PDB file of C-alpha atoms in Angstrom:
ATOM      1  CA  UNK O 230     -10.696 125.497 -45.034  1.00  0.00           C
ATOM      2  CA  UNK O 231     -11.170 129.004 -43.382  1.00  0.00           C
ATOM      3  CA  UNK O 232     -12.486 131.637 -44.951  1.00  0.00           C
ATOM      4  CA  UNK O 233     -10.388 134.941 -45.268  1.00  0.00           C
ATOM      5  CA  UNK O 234     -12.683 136.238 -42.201  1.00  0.00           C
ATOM      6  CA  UNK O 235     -12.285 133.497 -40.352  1.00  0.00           C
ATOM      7  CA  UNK O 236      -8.557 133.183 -40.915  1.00  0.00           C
ATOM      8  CA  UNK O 237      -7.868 136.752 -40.172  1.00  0.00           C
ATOM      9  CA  UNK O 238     -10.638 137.047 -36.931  1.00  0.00           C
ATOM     10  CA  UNK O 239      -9.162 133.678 -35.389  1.00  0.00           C
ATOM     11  CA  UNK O 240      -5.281 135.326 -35.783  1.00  0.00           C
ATOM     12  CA  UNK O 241      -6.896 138.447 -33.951  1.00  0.00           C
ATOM     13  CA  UNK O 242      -8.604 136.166 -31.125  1.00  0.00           C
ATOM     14  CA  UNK O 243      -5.379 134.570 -30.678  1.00  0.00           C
ATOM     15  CA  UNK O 244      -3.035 137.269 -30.248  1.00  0.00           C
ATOM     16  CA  UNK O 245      -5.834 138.610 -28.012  1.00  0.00           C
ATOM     17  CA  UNK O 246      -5.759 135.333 -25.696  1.00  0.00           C
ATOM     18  CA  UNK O 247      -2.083 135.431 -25.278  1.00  0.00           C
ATOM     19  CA  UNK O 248      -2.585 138.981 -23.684  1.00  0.00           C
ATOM     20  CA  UNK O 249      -5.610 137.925 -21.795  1.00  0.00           C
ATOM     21  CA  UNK O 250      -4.139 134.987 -20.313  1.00  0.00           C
ATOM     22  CA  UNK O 251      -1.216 135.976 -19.087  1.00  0.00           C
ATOM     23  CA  UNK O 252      -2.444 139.427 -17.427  1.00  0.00           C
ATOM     24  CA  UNK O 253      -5.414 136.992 -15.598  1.00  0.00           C
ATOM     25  CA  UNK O 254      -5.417 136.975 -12.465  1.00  0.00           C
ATOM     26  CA  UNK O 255      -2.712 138.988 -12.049  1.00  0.00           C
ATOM     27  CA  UNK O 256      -1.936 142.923 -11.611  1.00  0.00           C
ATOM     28  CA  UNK O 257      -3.420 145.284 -13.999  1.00  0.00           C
ATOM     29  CA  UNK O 258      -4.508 148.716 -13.853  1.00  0.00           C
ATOM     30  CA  UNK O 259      -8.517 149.331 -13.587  1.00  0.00           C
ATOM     31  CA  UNK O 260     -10.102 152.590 -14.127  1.00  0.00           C
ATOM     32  CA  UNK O 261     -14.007 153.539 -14.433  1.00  0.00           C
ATOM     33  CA  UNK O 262     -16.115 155.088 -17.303  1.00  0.00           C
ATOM     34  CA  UNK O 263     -18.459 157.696 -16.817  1.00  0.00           C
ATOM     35  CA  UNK O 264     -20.785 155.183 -16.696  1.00  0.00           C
ATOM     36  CA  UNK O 265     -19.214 152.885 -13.628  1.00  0.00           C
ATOM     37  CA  UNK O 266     -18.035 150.066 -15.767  1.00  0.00           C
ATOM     38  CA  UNK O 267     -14.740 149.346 -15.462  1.00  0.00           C
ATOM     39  CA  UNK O 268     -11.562 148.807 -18.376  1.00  0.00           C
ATOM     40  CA  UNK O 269      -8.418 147.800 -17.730  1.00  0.00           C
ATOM     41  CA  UNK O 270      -5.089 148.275 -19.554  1.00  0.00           C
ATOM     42  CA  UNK O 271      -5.168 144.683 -20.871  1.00  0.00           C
ATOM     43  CA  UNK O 272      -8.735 145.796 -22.241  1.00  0.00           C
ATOM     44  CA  UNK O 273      -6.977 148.501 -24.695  1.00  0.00           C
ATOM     45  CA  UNK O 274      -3.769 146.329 -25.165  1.00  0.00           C
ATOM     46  CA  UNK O 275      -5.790 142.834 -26.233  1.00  0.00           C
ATOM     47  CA  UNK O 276      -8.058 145.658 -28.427  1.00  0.00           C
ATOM     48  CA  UNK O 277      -4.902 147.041 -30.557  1.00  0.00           C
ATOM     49  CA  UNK O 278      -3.832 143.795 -31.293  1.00  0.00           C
ATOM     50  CA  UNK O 279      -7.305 143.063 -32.881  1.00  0.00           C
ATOM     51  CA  UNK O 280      -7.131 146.015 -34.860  1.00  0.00           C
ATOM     52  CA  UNK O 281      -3.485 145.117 -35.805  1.00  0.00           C
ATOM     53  CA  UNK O 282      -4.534 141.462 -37.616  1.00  0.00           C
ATOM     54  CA  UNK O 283      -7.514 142.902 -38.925  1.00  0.00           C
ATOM     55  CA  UNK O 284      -6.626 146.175 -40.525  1.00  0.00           C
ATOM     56  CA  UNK O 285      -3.407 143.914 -41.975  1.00  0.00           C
ATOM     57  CA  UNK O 286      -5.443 141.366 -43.692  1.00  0.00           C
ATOM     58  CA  UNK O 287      -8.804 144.507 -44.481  1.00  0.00           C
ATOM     59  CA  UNK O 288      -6.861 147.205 -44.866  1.00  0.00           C
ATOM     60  CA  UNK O 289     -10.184 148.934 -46.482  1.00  0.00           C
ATOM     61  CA  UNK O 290     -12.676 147.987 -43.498  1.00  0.00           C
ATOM     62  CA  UNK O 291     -14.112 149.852 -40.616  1.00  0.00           C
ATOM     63  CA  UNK O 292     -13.499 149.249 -37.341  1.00  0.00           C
ATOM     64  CA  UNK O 293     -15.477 149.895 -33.896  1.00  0.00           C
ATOM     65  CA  UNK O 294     -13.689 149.003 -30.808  1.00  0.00           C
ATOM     66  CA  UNK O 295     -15.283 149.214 -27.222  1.00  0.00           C
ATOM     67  CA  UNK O 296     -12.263 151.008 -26.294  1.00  0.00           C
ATOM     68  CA  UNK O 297     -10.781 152.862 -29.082  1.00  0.00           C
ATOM     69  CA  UNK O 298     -14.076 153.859 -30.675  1.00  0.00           C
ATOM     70  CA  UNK O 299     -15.057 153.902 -34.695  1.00  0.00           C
ATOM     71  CA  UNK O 300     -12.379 154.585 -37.169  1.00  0.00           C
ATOM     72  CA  UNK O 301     -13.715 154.017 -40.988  1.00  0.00           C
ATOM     73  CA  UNK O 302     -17.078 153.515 -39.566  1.00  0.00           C
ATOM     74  CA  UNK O 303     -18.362 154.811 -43.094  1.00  0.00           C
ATOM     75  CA  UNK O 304     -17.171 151.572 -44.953  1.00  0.00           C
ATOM     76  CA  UNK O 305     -19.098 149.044 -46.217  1.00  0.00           C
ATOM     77  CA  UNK O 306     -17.753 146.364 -44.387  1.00  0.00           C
ATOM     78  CA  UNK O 307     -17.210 147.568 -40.172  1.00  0.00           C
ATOM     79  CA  UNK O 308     -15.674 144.983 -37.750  1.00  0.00           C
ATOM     80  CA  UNK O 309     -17.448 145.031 -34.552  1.00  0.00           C
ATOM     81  CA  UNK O 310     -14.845 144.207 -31.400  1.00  0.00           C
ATOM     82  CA  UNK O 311     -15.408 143.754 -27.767  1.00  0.00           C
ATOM     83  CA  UNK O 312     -11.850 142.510 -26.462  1.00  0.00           C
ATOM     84  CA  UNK O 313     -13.582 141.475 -22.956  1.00  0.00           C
ATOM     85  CA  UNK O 314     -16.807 141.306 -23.071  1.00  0.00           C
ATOM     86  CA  UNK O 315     -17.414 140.733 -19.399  1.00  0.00           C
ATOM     87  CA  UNK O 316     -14.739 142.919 -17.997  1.00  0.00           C
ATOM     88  CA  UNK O 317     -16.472 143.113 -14.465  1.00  0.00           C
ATOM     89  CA  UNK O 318     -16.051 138.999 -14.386  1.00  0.00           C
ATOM     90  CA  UNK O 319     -12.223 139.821 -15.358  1.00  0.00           C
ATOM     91  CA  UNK O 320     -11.167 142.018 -13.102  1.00  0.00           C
ATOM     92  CA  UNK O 321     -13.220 139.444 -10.454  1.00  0.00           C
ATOM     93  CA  UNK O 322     -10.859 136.522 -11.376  1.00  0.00           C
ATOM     94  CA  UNK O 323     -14.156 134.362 -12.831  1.00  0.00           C
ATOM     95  CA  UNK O 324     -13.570 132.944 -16.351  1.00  0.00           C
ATOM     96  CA  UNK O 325     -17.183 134.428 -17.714  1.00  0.00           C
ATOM     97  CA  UNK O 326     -15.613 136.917 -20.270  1.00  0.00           C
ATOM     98  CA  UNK O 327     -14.699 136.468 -23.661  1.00  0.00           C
ATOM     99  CA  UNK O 328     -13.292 137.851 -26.863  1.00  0.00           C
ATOM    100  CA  UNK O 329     -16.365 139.295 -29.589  1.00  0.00           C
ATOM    101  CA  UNK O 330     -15.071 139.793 -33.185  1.00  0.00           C
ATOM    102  CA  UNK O 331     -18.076 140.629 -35.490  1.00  0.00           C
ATOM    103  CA  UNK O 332     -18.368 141.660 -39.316  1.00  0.00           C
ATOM    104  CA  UNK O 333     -21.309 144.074 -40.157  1.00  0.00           C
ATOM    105  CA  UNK O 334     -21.827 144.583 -44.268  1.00  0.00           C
ATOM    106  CA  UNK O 335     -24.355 147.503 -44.760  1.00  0.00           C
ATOM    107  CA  UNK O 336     -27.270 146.651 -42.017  1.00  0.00           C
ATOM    108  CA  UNK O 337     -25.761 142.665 -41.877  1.00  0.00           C
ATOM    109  CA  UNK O 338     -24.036 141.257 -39.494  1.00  0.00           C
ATOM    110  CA  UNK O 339     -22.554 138.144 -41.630  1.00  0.00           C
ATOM    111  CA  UNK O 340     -19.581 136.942 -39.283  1.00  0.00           C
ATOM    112  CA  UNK O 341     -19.123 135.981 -35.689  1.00  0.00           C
ATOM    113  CA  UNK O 342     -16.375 135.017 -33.079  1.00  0.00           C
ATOM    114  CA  UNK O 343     -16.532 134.320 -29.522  1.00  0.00           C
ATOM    115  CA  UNK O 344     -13.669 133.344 -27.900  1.00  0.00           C
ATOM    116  CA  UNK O 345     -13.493 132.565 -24.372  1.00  0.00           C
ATOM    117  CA  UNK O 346     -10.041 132.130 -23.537  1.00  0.00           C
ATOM    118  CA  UNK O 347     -10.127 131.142 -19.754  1.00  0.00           C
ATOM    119  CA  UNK O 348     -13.415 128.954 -19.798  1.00  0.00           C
ATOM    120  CA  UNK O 349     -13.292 125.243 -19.360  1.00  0.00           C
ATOM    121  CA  UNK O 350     -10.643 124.749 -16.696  1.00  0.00           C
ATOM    122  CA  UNK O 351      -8.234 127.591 -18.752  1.00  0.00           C
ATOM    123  CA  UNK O 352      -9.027 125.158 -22.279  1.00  0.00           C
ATOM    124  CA  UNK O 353     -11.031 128.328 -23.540  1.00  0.00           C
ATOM    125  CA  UNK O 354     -13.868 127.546 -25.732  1.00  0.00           C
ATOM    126  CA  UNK O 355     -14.045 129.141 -29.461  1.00  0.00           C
ATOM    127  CA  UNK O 356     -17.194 129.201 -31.163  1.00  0.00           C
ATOM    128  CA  UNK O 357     -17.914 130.888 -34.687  1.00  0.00           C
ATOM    129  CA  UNK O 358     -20.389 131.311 -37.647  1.00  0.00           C
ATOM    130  CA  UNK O 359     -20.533 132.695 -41.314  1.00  0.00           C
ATOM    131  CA  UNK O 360     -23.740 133.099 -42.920  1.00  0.00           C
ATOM    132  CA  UNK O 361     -24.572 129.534 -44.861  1.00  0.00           C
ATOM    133  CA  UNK O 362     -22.123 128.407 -43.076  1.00  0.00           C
ATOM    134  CA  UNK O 363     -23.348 127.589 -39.684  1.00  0.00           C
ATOM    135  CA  UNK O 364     -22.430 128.021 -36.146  1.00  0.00           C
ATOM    136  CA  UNK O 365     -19.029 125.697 -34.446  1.00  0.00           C
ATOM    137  CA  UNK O 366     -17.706 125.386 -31.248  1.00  0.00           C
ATOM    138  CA  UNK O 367     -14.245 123.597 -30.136  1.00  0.00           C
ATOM    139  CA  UNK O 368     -11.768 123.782 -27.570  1.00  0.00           C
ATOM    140  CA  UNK O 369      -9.333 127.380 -28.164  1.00  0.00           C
ATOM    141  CA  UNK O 370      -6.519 124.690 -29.834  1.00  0.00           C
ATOM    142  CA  UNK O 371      -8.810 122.462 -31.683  1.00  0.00           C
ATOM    143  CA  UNK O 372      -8.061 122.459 -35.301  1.00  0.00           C
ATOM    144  CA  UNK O 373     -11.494 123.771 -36.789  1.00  0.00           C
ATOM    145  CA  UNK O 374     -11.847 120.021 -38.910  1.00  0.00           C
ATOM    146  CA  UNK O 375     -12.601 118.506 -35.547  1.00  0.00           C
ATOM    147  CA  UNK O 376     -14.902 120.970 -34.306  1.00  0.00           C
ATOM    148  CA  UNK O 377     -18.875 120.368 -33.551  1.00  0.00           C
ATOM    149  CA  UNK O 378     -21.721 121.653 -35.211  1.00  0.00           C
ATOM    150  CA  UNK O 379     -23.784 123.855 -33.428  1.00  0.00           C
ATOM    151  CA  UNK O 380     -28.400 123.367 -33.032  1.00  0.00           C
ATOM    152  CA  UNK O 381     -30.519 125.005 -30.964  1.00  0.00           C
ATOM    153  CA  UNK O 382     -33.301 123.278 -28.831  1.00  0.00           C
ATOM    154  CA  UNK O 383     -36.331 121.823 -30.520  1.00  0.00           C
ATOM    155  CA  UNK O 384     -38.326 122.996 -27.280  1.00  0.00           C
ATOM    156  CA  UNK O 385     -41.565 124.475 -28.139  1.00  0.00           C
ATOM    157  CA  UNK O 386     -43.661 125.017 -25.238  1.00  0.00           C
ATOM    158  CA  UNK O 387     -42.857 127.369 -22.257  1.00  0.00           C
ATOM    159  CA  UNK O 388     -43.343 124.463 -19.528  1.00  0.00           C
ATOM    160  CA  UNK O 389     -40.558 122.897 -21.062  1.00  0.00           C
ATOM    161  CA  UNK O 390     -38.360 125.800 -21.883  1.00  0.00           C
ATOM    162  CA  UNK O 391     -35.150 126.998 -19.455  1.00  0.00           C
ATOM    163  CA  UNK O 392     -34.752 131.010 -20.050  1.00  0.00           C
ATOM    164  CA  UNK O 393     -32.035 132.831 -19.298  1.00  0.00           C
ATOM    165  CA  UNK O 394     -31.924 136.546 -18.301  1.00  0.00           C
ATOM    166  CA  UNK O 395     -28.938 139.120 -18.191  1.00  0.00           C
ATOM    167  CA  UNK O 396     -28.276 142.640 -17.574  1.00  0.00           C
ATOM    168  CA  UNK O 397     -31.943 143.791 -16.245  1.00  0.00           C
ATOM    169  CA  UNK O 398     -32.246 147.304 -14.883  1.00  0.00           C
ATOM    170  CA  UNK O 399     -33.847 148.984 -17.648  1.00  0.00           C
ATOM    171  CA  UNK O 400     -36.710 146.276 -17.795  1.00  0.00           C
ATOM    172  CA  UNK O 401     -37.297 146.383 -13.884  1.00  0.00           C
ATOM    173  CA  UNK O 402     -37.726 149.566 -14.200  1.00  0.00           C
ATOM    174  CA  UNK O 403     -40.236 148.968 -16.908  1.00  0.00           C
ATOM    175  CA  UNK O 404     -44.099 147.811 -16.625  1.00  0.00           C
ATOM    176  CA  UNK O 405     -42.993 144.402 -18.430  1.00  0.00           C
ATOM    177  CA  UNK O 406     -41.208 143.651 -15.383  1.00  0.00           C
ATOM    178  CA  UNK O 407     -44.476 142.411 -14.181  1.00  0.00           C
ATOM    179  CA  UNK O 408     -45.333 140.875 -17.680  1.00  0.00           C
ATOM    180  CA  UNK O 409     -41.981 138.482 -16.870  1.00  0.00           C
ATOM    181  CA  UNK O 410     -42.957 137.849 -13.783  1.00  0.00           C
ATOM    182  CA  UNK O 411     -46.030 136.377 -14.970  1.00  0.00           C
ATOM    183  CA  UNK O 412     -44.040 133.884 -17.622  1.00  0.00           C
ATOM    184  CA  UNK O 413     -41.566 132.656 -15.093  1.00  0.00           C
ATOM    185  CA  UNK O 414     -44.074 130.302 -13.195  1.00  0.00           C
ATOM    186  CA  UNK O 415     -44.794 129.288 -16.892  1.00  0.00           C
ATOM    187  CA  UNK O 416     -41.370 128.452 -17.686  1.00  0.00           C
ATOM    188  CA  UNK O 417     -39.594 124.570 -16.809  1.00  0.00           C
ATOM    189  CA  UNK O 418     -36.462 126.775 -15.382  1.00  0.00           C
ATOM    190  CA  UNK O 419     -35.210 130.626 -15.549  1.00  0.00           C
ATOM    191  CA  UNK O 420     -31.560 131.315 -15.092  1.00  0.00           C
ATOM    192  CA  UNK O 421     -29.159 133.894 -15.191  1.00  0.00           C
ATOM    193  CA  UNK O 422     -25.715 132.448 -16.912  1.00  0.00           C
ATOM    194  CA  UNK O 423     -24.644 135.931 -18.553  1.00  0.00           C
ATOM    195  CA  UNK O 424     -22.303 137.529 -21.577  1.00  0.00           C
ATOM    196  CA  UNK O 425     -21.650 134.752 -23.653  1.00  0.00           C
ATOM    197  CA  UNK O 426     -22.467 131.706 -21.673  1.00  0.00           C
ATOM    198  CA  UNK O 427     -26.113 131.506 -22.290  1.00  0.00           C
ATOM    199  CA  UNK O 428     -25.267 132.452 -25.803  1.00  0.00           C
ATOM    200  CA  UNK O 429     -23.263 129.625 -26.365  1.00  0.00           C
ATOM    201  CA  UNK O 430     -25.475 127.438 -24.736  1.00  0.00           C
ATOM    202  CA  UNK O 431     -28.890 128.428 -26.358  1.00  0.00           C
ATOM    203  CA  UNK O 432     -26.980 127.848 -29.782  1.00  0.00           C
ATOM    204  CA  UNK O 433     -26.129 124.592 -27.965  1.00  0.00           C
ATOM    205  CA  UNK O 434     -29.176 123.434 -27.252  1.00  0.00           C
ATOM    206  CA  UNK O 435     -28.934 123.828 -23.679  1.00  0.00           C
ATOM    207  CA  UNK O 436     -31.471 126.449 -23.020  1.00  0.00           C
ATOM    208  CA  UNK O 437     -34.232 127.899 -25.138  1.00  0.00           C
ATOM    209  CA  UNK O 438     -34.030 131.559 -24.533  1.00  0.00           C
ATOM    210  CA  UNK O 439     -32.229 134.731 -23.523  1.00  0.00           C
ATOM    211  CA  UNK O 440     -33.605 137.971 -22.558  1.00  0.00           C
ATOM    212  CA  UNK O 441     -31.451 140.837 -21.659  1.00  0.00           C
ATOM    213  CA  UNK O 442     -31.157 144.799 -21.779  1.00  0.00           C
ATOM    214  CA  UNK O 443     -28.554 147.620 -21.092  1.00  0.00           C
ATOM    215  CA  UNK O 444     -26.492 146.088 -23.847  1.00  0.00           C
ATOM    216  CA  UNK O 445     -24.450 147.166 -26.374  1.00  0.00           C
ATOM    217  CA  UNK O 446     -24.358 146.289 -29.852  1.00  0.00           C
ATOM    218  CA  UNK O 447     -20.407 144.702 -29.880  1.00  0.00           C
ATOM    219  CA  UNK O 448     -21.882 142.737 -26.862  1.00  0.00           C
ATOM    220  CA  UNK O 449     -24.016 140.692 -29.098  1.00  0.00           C
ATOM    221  CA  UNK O 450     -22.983 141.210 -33.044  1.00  0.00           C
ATOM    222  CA  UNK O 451     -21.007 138.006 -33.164  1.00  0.00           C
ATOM    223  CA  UNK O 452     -23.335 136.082 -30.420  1.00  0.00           C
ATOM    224  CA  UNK O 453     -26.414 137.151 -32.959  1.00  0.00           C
ATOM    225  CA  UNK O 454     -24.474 135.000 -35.757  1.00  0.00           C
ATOM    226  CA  UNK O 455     -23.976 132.324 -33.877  1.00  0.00           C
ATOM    227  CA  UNK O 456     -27.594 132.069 -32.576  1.00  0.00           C
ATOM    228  CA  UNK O 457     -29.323 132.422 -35.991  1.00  0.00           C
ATOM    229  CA  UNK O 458     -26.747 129.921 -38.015  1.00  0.00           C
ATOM    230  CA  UNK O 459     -27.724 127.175 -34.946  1.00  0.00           C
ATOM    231  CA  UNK O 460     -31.340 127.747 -36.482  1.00  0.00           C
ATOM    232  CA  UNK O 461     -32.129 130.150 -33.903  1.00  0.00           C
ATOM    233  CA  UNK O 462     -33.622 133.949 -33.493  1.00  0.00           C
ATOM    234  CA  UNK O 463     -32.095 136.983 -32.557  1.00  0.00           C
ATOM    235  CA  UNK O 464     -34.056 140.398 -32.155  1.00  0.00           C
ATOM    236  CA  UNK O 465     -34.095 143.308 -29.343  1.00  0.00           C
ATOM    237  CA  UNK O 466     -36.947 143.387 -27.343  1.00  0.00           C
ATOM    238  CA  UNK O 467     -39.251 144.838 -29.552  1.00  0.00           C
ATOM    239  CA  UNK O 468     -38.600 141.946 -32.420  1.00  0.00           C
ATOM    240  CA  UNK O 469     -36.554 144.476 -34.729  1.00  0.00           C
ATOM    241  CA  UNK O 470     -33.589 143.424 -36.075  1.00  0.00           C
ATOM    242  CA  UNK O 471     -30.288 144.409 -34.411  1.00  0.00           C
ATOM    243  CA  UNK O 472     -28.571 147.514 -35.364  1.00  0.00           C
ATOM    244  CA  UNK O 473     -25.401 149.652 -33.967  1.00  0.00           C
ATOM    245  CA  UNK O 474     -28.162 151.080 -31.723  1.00  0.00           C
ATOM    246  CA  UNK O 475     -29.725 147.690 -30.109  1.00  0.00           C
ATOM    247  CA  UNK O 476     -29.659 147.713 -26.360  1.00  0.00           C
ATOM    248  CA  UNK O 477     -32.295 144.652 -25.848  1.00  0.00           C
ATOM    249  CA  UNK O 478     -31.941 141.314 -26.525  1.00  0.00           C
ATOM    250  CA  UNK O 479     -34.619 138.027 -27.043  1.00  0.00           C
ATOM    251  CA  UNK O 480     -32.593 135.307 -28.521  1.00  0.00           C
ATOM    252  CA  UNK O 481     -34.369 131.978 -28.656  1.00  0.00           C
ATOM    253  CA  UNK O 482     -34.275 128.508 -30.484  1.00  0.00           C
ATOM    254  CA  UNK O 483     -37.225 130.319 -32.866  1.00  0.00           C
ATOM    255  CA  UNK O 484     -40.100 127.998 -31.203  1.00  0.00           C
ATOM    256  CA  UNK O 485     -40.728 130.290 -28.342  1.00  0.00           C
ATOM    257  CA  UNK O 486     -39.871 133.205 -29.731  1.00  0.00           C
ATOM    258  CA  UNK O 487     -43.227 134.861 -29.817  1.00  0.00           C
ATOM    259  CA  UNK O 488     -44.036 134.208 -25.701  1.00  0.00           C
ATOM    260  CA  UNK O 489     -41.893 136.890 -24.566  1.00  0.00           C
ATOM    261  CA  UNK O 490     -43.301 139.513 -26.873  1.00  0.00           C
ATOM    262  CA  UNK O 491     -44.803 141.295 -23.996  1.00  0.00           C
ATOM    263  CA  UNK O 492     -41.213 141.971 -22.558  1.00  0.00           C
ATOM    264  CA  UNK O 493     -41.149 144.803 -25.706  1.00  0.00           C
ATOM    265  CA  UNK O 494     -39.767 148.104 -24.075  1.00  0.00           C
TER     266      UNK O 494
END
């Protein structure tokens, strides 16, 4: 049986997919933020009808939208909402963008959805995790009885290990661009999957780590459930725990957590 955030954050993914999927591919207004990225009108639409199902069922929680900024962001318990996270792959007409619900008590993150409504052929792909409750993934119509249980990789050495890397301006910029270079000839494979792809996969199994910056913190809230319920890890670069102010990321099974610790910015 679902929880009462799980019930209410898989109404809000919903009502957000039925927006999503019918503007895709189609016409929709895009316009630029000041800092080049680009939001579209189904953006803001698929974001109010978030905040719709979740202020009905937490009338009492915060609420920080990538589009409509904080409201309440005092209380206790603050939802954390991307409604495309990968808006640049959206307005492309690529399924690699999804829909990040997260739930943040005090310094906690305790609740994560990512739904990727186009993914698989148009199937979508859902994936979620409570604390103590693990990390699931199923089709976007699968009832949640029939869904899998999520494990990361048992990899533990870098020549066996597949990373994948994201969003990586700030770190060429950065001496420990030349620190990565030096672990990539280490490494079995490196790739470059993006938003919530390599997420979902590292809590998979399917890769063993996942280094990004220039992030933002409703990028990753729900994705950093997900990982560390699959028995993985989830820090910035730097090994600190996230916060509303993480813009790094090293995710990893747990193993090979430690070899990238020269990436810290």
């Amino acid at each position: 049986m679902a929880s009462p955030h799980l019930a209410a954050a898989l109404q809000a993914a919903r009502a957000a997919t039925e927006i999503i999927r019918k503007a895709y591919r189609g016409n929709f207004r895009v316009e630029y933020k000041a800092d080049a990225s680009p939001v579209t009108e189904v953006d803001v639409a698929a974001e109010r009808a978030i905040k719709a199902v979740l202020r009905e069922h937490f009338p009492d929680y915060g609420f920080y939208g990538e589009e409509t900024g904080r409201e309440m962001a005092d209380a206790e318990s603050l939802w954390l909402v991307d409604p495309i996270d990968g808006t640049k792959a959206f307005v492309r007409g690529y399924p690699i963008f999804s829909v990040q619900i997260a739930l943040m008590r005090g310094s906690s993150i305790e609740f994560g959805l990512s739904c990727a409504p186009c993914w698989n052929e148009g199937l979508g792909e859902l994936v979620w995790a409570e604390r103590g409750a693990g990390a699931w993934r199923g089709l976007l119509e699968t009832p949640l009885a029939d869904f899998e249980r999520l494990q990361v990789s048992s990899v533990d050495r870098l020549s066996q290990a597949t990373l994948s890397t994201g969003n990586l301006a700030t770190l060429a910029r950065a001496p420990q661009w030349a620190e990565l270079g030096r672990l990539i000839p280490q490494l079995h494979r490196i790739r470059g999957y993006g938003d919530f792809v390599h997420y979902h996969y590292l809590a998979g199994g399917k890769l063993d780590a996942v280094v990004e910056s220039d992030v933002n913190i409703l990028d990753i809230a729900a994705l950093s459930v997900i990982v560390e319920e699959a028995g993985g890890r989830f820090t910035d670069l730097n090994g600190r725990p996230l916060s509303l102010e993480t813009r790094t990321v090293l995710a990893s099974n747990g193993h090979v957590h430690e070899a990238f610790a020269g990436l810290a910015l």
